[in-house]
Amino acid sequence: MYTTIIGLEIHAQLQTSTKAFCGCRADVFELEPNTAICPVCTGQPGALPVLNQQVVDFAIMAGLAMNCSLRERSVFDRKNYFYPDLPKGYQITQYFYPIAEEGHLRLETGESSKTVRIRRIHIEEDAGKMVHQGTDSITGSSGSYLDLNRCGVPLIEIVTEPDLSTPYEARVFMELLRDTLRAIGVCSGDMEKGALRCDANISLKDEKTGKSSNRVEIKNINSFKFVEKALESEQLRIADHLNRGENVSKETRSWDFATKETYSMRSKEEENDYRYFPEPDLPVLLVKGERIAYLRENLPELPWEKIARFKEQYGLPTYDAGVLASDSAIASYFEIAAEITGKPKDCSNWIMGDIMRLMNERNLTIGELGLAPEYLKELFSMIDSGRISKKIARDILPEVIDRKLSPAAIVKEHGFEQINDDNAIEKAIRQAMEENPHAVKQFREGKEGVLGYFVGAVMKATRGKANPGRANEIARRLLEG
Ligand code: ADP
Ligand code: ZN
Ligand code: MG
């Protein structure tokens, strides 16, 4: 039996308007290459960095959200390495004295619940990007382009302790982290766009012998699904080695989307290869206690706080509260709709059901879908008063959205009013009885289930407009004869 040990190193791009140490714009995703650069972020001789205050605030907010202790005195360091996408030849980071340390997040996976310790959060800058011709790596490429837009884009690196024990937990943790960073507005959380990136460390321990495998680090994971998949694949590979009495090498591997396997990139570099030393061009970073207190007081509502409030204030089950709270736009829509309709649980059901399905199908946000909560209110009251069936309400929802027309108007236009008229229902049942005397006989011999057939026949004859409760009652009365 092996236990799995996983720790994550996560880079989150901060949503500041300008870069970490210069005035270039920071939202460079999909910009024309090399259009958001200056002497500072391209490392021209003599250009000096100036720290962006927003970066510090965002890092502190992330630290507070993750229950870290904040350092009032932290220091920037140089991490030295050579690569064409790093024109300065070093990255500015915080190695010895990171701004935040020793925090934790509470992780609920639905299967388990545990505390994941955060070892540190530090500020650093991103490097540029290379585009290789003909291949996706520099080796074997006939030529490479260099886009320095991303140089100097502010990041925080969040390092967890190795407290995760399954690939699934790692994925849920990444989702929790995304929700947390989004809730406080410091990072978009889009893994697909590289705004949130994760390196996953994994090792296996043999419970019988107490011996552990070497640790492997997986890079290049760019989606929540792949966090889980890459770790699952690596878990199997390590177990396979251990089963044969071998160990895996301590190395850095990359996840290959195509083969769904990891492959070796390089043996792991040692920290002292980077020759870290304090950045001489930046002063020590001093943050006043009052600033930290101010940010703590003004920290937006965190995902778990919102979940607790939704349960308490609206009486929602944990599951509903979790789904609704995980997207801030959906959460505010829910709150507005609950207020307007006075029916929070119905709102939750509709949002988690048809509304989110339509959002997915059309690839729209809740705002873009544009369903006025007043129309939900109208739908609910038409259902409650028996004017339309729930089925009709669901059927007309896309039309309400597309035509931006009130549900009442659509119901009227199509003549979708529920048939509560017993005569009409009776007529439909009598006809079905005539058409299928065999079913009548079956019912009378005690086969209760046949009742559904008659109710179905009524629904079909009335195109779903009959009141199902009435249809049920009347069918039973007529069949029992
Ligand atoms: P390194 O200095 O080699 O980068 P660190 O101690 O800084 O290693 O840890 C880097 C990451 O590896 C952290 O996220 C940590 O949780 C994780 N980690 C540490 N030990 C293990 C282990 N035995 N198995 C899996 N992950 C681990
Ligand atoms: Zn710049
Ligand atoms: Mg490390």
Short mmCIF file of C-alpha atoms and ligand atoms in Angstrom, two decimals, residues 19 21-25 36-42 151-152, ligand 2:
data_model
loop_
_atom_site.label_atom_id
_atom_site.label_comp_id
_atom_site.label_asym_id
_atom_site.label_seq_id
_atom_site.Cartn_x
_atom_site.Cartn_y
_atom_site.Cartn_z
CA LYS A 19 3.36 45.79 -14.57
CA PHE A 21 8.16 47.50 -11.85
CA CYS A 22 7.28 49.76 -14.78
CA GLY A 23 4.32 51.60 -16.28
CA CYS A 24 3.59 49.14 -19.13
CA ARG A 25 0.11 47.67 -19.22
CA ALA A 36 3.67 46.49 -24.08
CA ILE A 37 7.35 46.84 -23.31
CA CYS A 38 9.78 49.50 -22.13
CA PRO A 39 13.46 49.79 -21.14
CA VAL A 40 12.69 48.52 -17.60
CA CYS A 41 10.86 45.31 -18.45
CA THR A 42 13.17 44.49 -21.34
CA CYS A 151 8.16 40.33 -18.99
CA GLY A 152 7.51 42.08 -15.71
ZN ZN B 2 7.77 48.01 -19.10
#
